[in-house]
Short mmCIF file of C-alpha atoms and ligand atoms in Angstrom, two decimals:
data_model
loop_
_atom_site.label_atom_id
_atom_site.label_comp_id
_atom_site.label_asym_id
_atom_site.label_seq_id
_atom_site.Cartn_x
_atom_site.Cartn_y
_atom_site.Cartn_z
CA UNK A 190 92.56 89.42 -160.17
CA UNK A 191 94.79 87.65 -162.65
CA UNK A 192 96.77 90.07 -165.20
CA UNK A 193 96.97 88.40 -168.69
CA UNK A 194 99.80 89.66 -170.63
CA UNK A 195 100.51 88.79 -174.23
CA UNK A 196 104.37 88.96 -175.24
CA UNK A 197 104.03 89.85 -178.91
CA UNK A 198 105.82 91.24 -181.93
CA UNK A 199 105.28 89.85 -185.60
CA UNK A 200 109.08 90.09 -186.12
CA UNK A 201 110.78 86.77 -185.54
CA UNK A 202 113.58 86.39 -183.42
CA UNK A 203 113.25 89.61 -181.44
CA UNK A 204 113.28 88.02 -177.94
CA UNK A 205 109.48 87.22 -177.37
CA UNK A 206 110.16 83.92 -176.04
CA UNK A 207 113.60 84.85 -173.84
CA UNK A 208 111.27 87.76 -172.55
CA UNK A 209 108.15 85.58 -171.65
CA UNK A 210 110.43 82.97 -169.90
CA UNK A 211 112.63 85.24 -167.81
CA UNK A 212 109.99 87.79 -166.70
CA UNK A 213 107.68 85.00 -165.78
CA UNK A 214 110.53 83.36 -163.67
CA UNK A 215 111.49 86.49 -162.30
CA UNK A 216 108.19 87.10 -160.82
CA UNK A 217 107.65 83.68 -159.62
CA UNK A 218 111.15 84.43 -157.96
CA UNK A 219 109.64 87.37 -156.32
CA UNK A 220 106.79 85.28 -154.67
CA UNK A 221 104.08 85.67 -157.71
CA UNK A 222 102.00 82.71 -158.88
CA UNK A 223 102.82 82.73 -162.48
CA UNK A 224 101.73 80.58 -165.66
CA UNK A 225 103.18 80.69 -169.12
CA UNK A 226 101.23 79.82 -172.10
CA UNK A 227 103.04 78.72 -174.97
CA UNK A 228 100.97 79.75 -177.83
CA UNK A 229 103.60 79.25 -180.77
CA UNK A 230 104.14 76.06 -182.49
CA UNK A 231 107.96 76.27 -182.64
CA UNK A 232 107.56 75.37 -178.89
CA UNK A 233 110.70 77.24 -178.01
CA UNK A 234 109.07 78.27 -174.37
CA UNK A 235 108.08 74.87 -173.74
CA UNK A 236 111.50 73.40 -174.39
CA UNK A 237 113.28 76.57 -172.84
CA UNK A 238 111.74 75.76 -169.31
CA UNK A 239 112.48 71.95 -169.71
CA UNK A 240 109.31 70.52 -171.06
CA UNK A 241 110.15 67.99 -173.85
CA UNK A 242 107.79 68.99 -176.52
CA UNK A 243 107.74 65.54 -178.39
CA UNK A 244 106.50 63.62 -174.97
CA UNK A 245 103.37 65.83 -174.84
CA UNK A 246 100.07 64.24 -176.04
CA UNK A 247 98.02 67.10 -175.01
CA UNK A 248 99.04 70.52 -175.29
CA UNK A 249 97.47 74.00 -175.81
CA UNK A 250 96.55 72.87 -179.47
CA UNK A 251 93.91 70.25 -177.88
CA UNK A 252 92.88 72.93 -175.61
CA UNK A 253 92.22 75.55 -178.48
CA UNK A 254 90.01 73.03 -180.48
CA UNK A 255 87.98 72.24 -177.07
CA UNK A 256 89.01 68.66 -176.99
CA UNK A 257 90.82 68.87 -173.52
CA UNK A 258 90.25 71.24 -170.59
CA UNK A 259 93.12 73.66 -169.71
CA UNK A 260 93.26 72.39 -166.19
CA UNK A 261 94.48 69.29 -167.67
CA UNK A 262 97.59 70.40 -169.59
CA UNK A 263 99.12 72.85 -166.78
CA UNK A 264 102.62 71.48 -166.15
CA UNK A 265 105.02 72.36 -163.41
CA UNK A 266 108.59 73.39 -163.85
CA UNK A 267 111.92 73.82 -161.74
CA UNK A 268 110.34 76.78 -160.02
CA UNK A 269 107.53 75.97 -157.80
CA UNK A 270 104.97 79.08 -158.35
CA UNK A 271 105.79 79.00 -161.92
CA UNK A 272 103.81 76.74 -164.30
CA UNK A 273 103.41 76.20 -168.03
CA UNK A 274 100.90 75.18 -170.40
CA UNK A 275 103.15 73.58 -173.34
CA UNK A 276 102.75 73.76 -177.16
CA UNK A 277 103.95 71.67 -179.86
CA UNK A 278 104.15 71.50 -183.71
CA UNK A 279 100.59 70.20 -183.87
CA UNK A 280 99.63 74.00 -182.85
CA UNK A 281 100.36 74.79 -186.76
CA UNK A 282 97.45 73.04 -187.95
CA UNK A 283 95.02 74.99 -185.53
CA UNK A 284 95.23 78.34 -187.76
CA UNK A 285 93.06 76.17 -190.31
CA UNK A 286 91.02 73.93 -188.09
CA UNK A 287 89.80 76.82 -186.21
CA UNK A 288 88.87 78.58 -189.35
CA UNK A 289 85.03 77.63 -188.95
CA UNK A 290 84.76 77.44 -185.24
CA UNK A 291 82.39 79.66 -183.31
CA UNK A 292 83.96 82.68 -181.32
CA UNK A 293 87.33 81.35 -183.23
CA UNK A 294 89.13 84.55 -181.98
CA UNK A 295 88.10 83.71 -178.29
CA UNK A 296 88.92 80.18 -177.87
CA UNK A 297 91.92 80.69 -175.71
CA UNK A 298 90.12 83.69 -173.86
CA UNK A 299 86.96 81.08 -173.06
CA UNK A 300 89.60 78.50 -172.07
CA UNK A 301 91.32 80.73 -169.68
CA UNK A 302 87.92 81.64 -167.99
CA UNK A 303 87.68 77.93 -166.84
CA UNK A 304 91.36 77.92 -165.10
CA UNK A 305 90.70 76.51 -161.57
CA UNK A 306 94.08 77.45 -160.11
CA UNK A 307 94.61 81.28 -159.29
CA UNK A 308 97.48 83.06 -161.04
CA UNK A 309 98.80 86.45 -160.16
CA UNK A 310 100.20 86.49 -163.76
CA UNK A 311 99.48 84.51 -167.34
CA UNK A 312 102.13 85.36 -170.09
CA UNK A 313 101.21 84.34 -173.34
CA UNK A 314 104.21 83.63 -175.57
CA UNK A 315 102.91 84.47 -179.47
CA UNK A 316 104.25 83.36 -182.64
CA UNK A 317 105.97 85.61 -185.11
CA UNK A 318 102.90 86.51 -187.16
CA UNK A 319 99.64 88.43 -186.79
CA UNK A 320 97.87 85.25 -187.23
CA UNK A 321 94.91 83.55 -185.45
CA UNK A 322 96.99 82.43 -182.73
CA UNK A 323 98.00 85.92 -181.98
CA UNK A 324 94.74 87.24 -182.47
CA UNK A 325 93.52 84.71 -179.79
CA UNK A 326 96.23 85.86 -177.35
CA UNK A 327 95.52 89.46 -177.95
CA UNK A 328 91.71 89.00 -177.42
CA UNK A 329 92.42 87.04 -173.99
CA UNK A 330 95.00 89.70 -172.79
CA UNK A 331 94.63 92.89 -170.55
CA UNK A 332 97.92 93.97 -171.75
CA UNK A 333 100.46 93.49 -174.47
CA UNK A 334 104.16 93.52 -173.98
CA UNK A 335 106.25 94.24 -177.12
CA UNK A 336 110.12 93.12 -177.19
CA UNK A 337 112.08 95.06 -179.53
CA UNK A 338 115.95 94.78 -180.76
CA UNK A 339 116.93 98.68 -181.22
CA UNK A 340 117.58 98.30 -185.04
CA UNK A 341 116.33 100.43 -187.81
CA UNK A 342 113.42 98.15 -189.01
CA UNK A 343 112.22 97.39 -185.62
CA UNK A 344 110.37 100.84 -185.50
CA UNK A 345 108.75 100.20 -189.10
CA UNK A 346 107.47 97.02 -187.62
CA UNK A 347 106.14 98.61 -184.52
CA UNK A 348 103.76 101.04 -186.41
CA UNK A 349 102.25 97.98 -188.14
CA UNK A 350 101.84 96.27 -184.67
CA UNK A 351 100.30 99.08 -183.17
CA UNK A 352 97.75 99.43 -185.87
CA UNK A 353 96.86 95.84 -185.14
CA UNK A 354 96.48 96.40 -181.55
CA UNK A 355 94.13 99.37 -182.45
CA UNK A 356 92.09 96.98 -184.73
CA UNK A 357 91.85 94.58 -181.82
CA UNK A 358 90.66 97.00 -179.25
CA UNK A 359 88.07 98.35 -181.53
CA UNK A 360 86.65 94.74 -182.65
CA UNK A 361 87.75 92.14 -180.47
CA UNK A 362 89.00 93.14 -176.96
CA UNK A 363 88.47 97.16 -176.14
CA UNK A 364 90.08 96.23 -172.52
CA UNK A 365 93.44 95.78 -174.24
CA UNK A 366 96.34 98.19 -173.17
CA UNK A 367 100.18 98.31 -174.18
CA UNK A 368 101.88 97.24 -170.92
CA UNK A 369 105.08 98.30 -172.56
CA UNK A 370 107.86 98.35 -175.12
CA UNK A 371 110.80 96.65 -173.88
CA UNK A 372 114.22 97.20 -175.19
CA UNK A 373 115.85 94.00 -175.64
CA UNK A 374 119.61 92.46 -176.94
CA UNK A 375 120.57 95.98 -176.30
CA UNK A 376 124.25 96.89 -177.20
CA UNK A 377 125.24 100.10 -175.20
CA UNK A 378 128.48 100.20 -177.37
CA UNK A 379 126.58 100.12 -180.73
CA UNK A 380 125.49 103.71 -182.20
CA UNK A 381 122.33 102.08 -183.87
CA UNK A 382 121.15 100.93 -180.57
CA UNK A 383 121.78 104.39 -179.08
CA UNK A 384 120.00 106.27 -182.00
CA UNK A 385 117.05 103.74 -182.16
CA UNK A 386 116.65 103.49 -178.55
CA UNK A 387 116.68 107.55 -178.42
CA UNK A 388 113.78 107.43 -180.95
CA UNK A 389 111.77 105.39 -178.67
CA UNK A 390 112.21 107.81 -175.82
CA UNK A 391 111.27 110.23 -177.78
CA UNK A 392 108.07 108.93 -179.09
CA UNK A 393 106.77 106.26 -176.80
CA UNK A 394 108.25 107.45 -173.47
CA UNK A 395 104.98 107.03 -171.41
CA UNK A 396 104.97 103.24 -172.50
CA UNK A 397 108.78 102.30 -172.46
CA UNK A 398 110.15 100.20 -170.09
CA UNK A 399 113.28 102.05 -168.60
CA UNK A 400 114.98 98.70 -167.80
CA UNK A 401 117.07 97.76 -170.90
CA UNK A 402 117.62 94.04 -171.41
CA UNK A 403 121.38 93.83 -172.57
CA UNK A 404 122.82 91.17 -175.19
CA UNK A 405 124.00 88.63 -172.83
CA UNK A 406 125.12 85.08 -174.09
CA UNK A 407 123.79 83.58 -170.95
CA UNK A 408 120.22 84.26 -171.87
CA UNK A 409 120.90 82.39 -175.37
CA UNK A 410 122.39 79.39 -173.51
CA UNK A 411 120.13 78.78 -170.88
CA UNK A 412 117.09 77.45 -172.95
CA UNK A 413 119.47 74.61 -174.21
CA UNK A 414 119.73 73.20 -170.56
CA UNK A 415 115.86 73.82 -170.22
CA UNK A 416 116.10 76.33 -167.37
CA UNK A 417 114.93 79.96 -167.08
CA UNK A 418 118.07 82.06 -166.65
CA UNK A 419 117.54 82.80 -163.06
CA UNK A 420 118.40 78.94 -162.31
CA UNK A 421 120.79 78.53 -165.05
CA UNK A 422 123.29 81.44 -164.08
CA UNK A 423 121.66 83.43 -161.32
CA UNK A 424 124.45 86.15 -161.38
CA UNK A 425 124.42 86.84 -165.17
CA UNK A 426 123.95 90.36 -166.55
CA UNK A 427 120.73 89.18 -168.41
CA UNK A 428 119.19 87.52 -165.41
CA UNK A 429 119.86 90.62 -163.32
CA UNK A 430 118.23 92.71 -165.79
CA UNK A 431 115.03 90.79 -166.03
CA UNK A 432 114.96 90.80 -162.42
CA UNK A 433 115.24 94.62 -162.42
CA UNK A 434 112.49 94.35 -165.36
CA UNK A 435 110.14 92.48 -162.77
CA UNK A 436 110.52 94.95 -160.29
CA UNK A 437 109.78 97.76 -162.57
CA UNK A 438 106.68 95.78 -164.24
CA UNK A 439 105.33 95.21 -160.59
CA UNK A 440 105.69 98.91 -159.65
CA UNK A 441 103.64 100.03 -162.61
CA UNK A 442 100.72 97.79 -161.14
P1 ATP B 60 110.47 83.73 -182.34
O1 ATP B 60 109.95 85.04 -183.33
O2 ATP B 60 111.24 82.82 -183.40
O3 ATP B 60 109.35 83.32 -181.62
P2 ATP B 60 111.43 85.21 -180.38
O4 ATP B 60 110.88 86.60 -180.67
O5 ATP B 60 110.93 84.51 -179.31
O6 ATP B 60 111.94 84.44 -181.80
P3 ATP B 60 113.80 84.62 -179.05
O7 ATP B 60 113.66 83.15 -179.32
O8 ATP B 60 113.45 84.80 -177.39
O9 ATP B 60 113.00 85.53 -179.80
O10 ATP B 60 115.30 85.20 -179.23
C1 ATP B 60 115.75 84.83 -180.59
C2 ATP B 60 117.43 84.36 -180.37
O11 ATP B 60 118.01 85.39 -179.70
C3 ATP B 60 117.47 83.40 -179.27
O12 ATP B 60 118.42 82.60 -179.95
C4 ATP B 60 117.63 83.66 -178.03
O13 ATP B 60 118.60 82.67 -177.41
C5 ATP B 60 118.48 84.82 -178.32
N1 ATP B 60 118.13 85.97 -177.39
C6 ATP B 60 117.25 86.68 -176.82
N2 ATP B 60 117.52 87.75 -176.23
C7 ATP B 60 118.73 87.71 -175.98
C8 ATP B 60 119.77 88.35 -175.08
N3 ATP B 60 119.08 89.43 -174.56
N4 ATP B 60 120.83 88.37 -175.23
C9 ATP B 60 121.43 87.19 -176.21
N5 ATP B 60 120.57 86.62 -176.89
C10 ATP B 60 119.31 86.52 -177.01
MG1 MG B 61 109.72 82.86 -179.75
#
């Protein structure tokens, strides 16, 4: 069965897109068939795998509005078994346009049901908000993966996010689970990183990935070349960390 994983955190710039691209690419490298759906109008995941957002006439935006079939917008990447559904800035209008639609929270879930190609994993990269787009992702997913930076305010945001997940479980998607909390941009030498990480271990041990993703400049450089880190720099610390995460992720299945 396909597992659908939503990568979410309403905080901006916490490593959602970097995690979605590089965990997806690492699983593809391990032979899994993976689809990444870019559900963010910023289209960072689209650009990060080498697809020019301004060239795309049809994206996930038309899919949500019911104007085009999801199968028609699946694009190939440089990694053969890693495919992508692109986004662009038009998607920002979807929030308002979908407001009066029937089943507006399930537009993405319904579209995914019609996928013809079989994937082992579908990742959904969310925008930094608990908006209708993120609600569509959480309604479509089996699980949610939460990247976090080990900073003081991260823990406050986490409580809000967990409350929202509980609300979605109660009202829209009773099957939604927490796939895991992932510590990213981790700095082993910073005492705040260690303290917050310790708090996470204390309170969330059972859902915490043991793999730590370090702060690594190669992970930040790779998207400007339109490449997942595993292609851009296969030996970089960050690349190896996402491969280790993929192993841990598969073991938990
Ligand atoms: P947004 O909320 O805007 O969608 P995001 O949560 O998707 O942001 P990213 O775009 O993945 O976050 O990361 C934010 C910035 O931090 C980017 O410039 C990215 O390249 C950089 N970055 C992410 N992870 C790492 C890392 N482990 N080491 C160094 N830089 C990183
Ligand atoms: Mg992002």
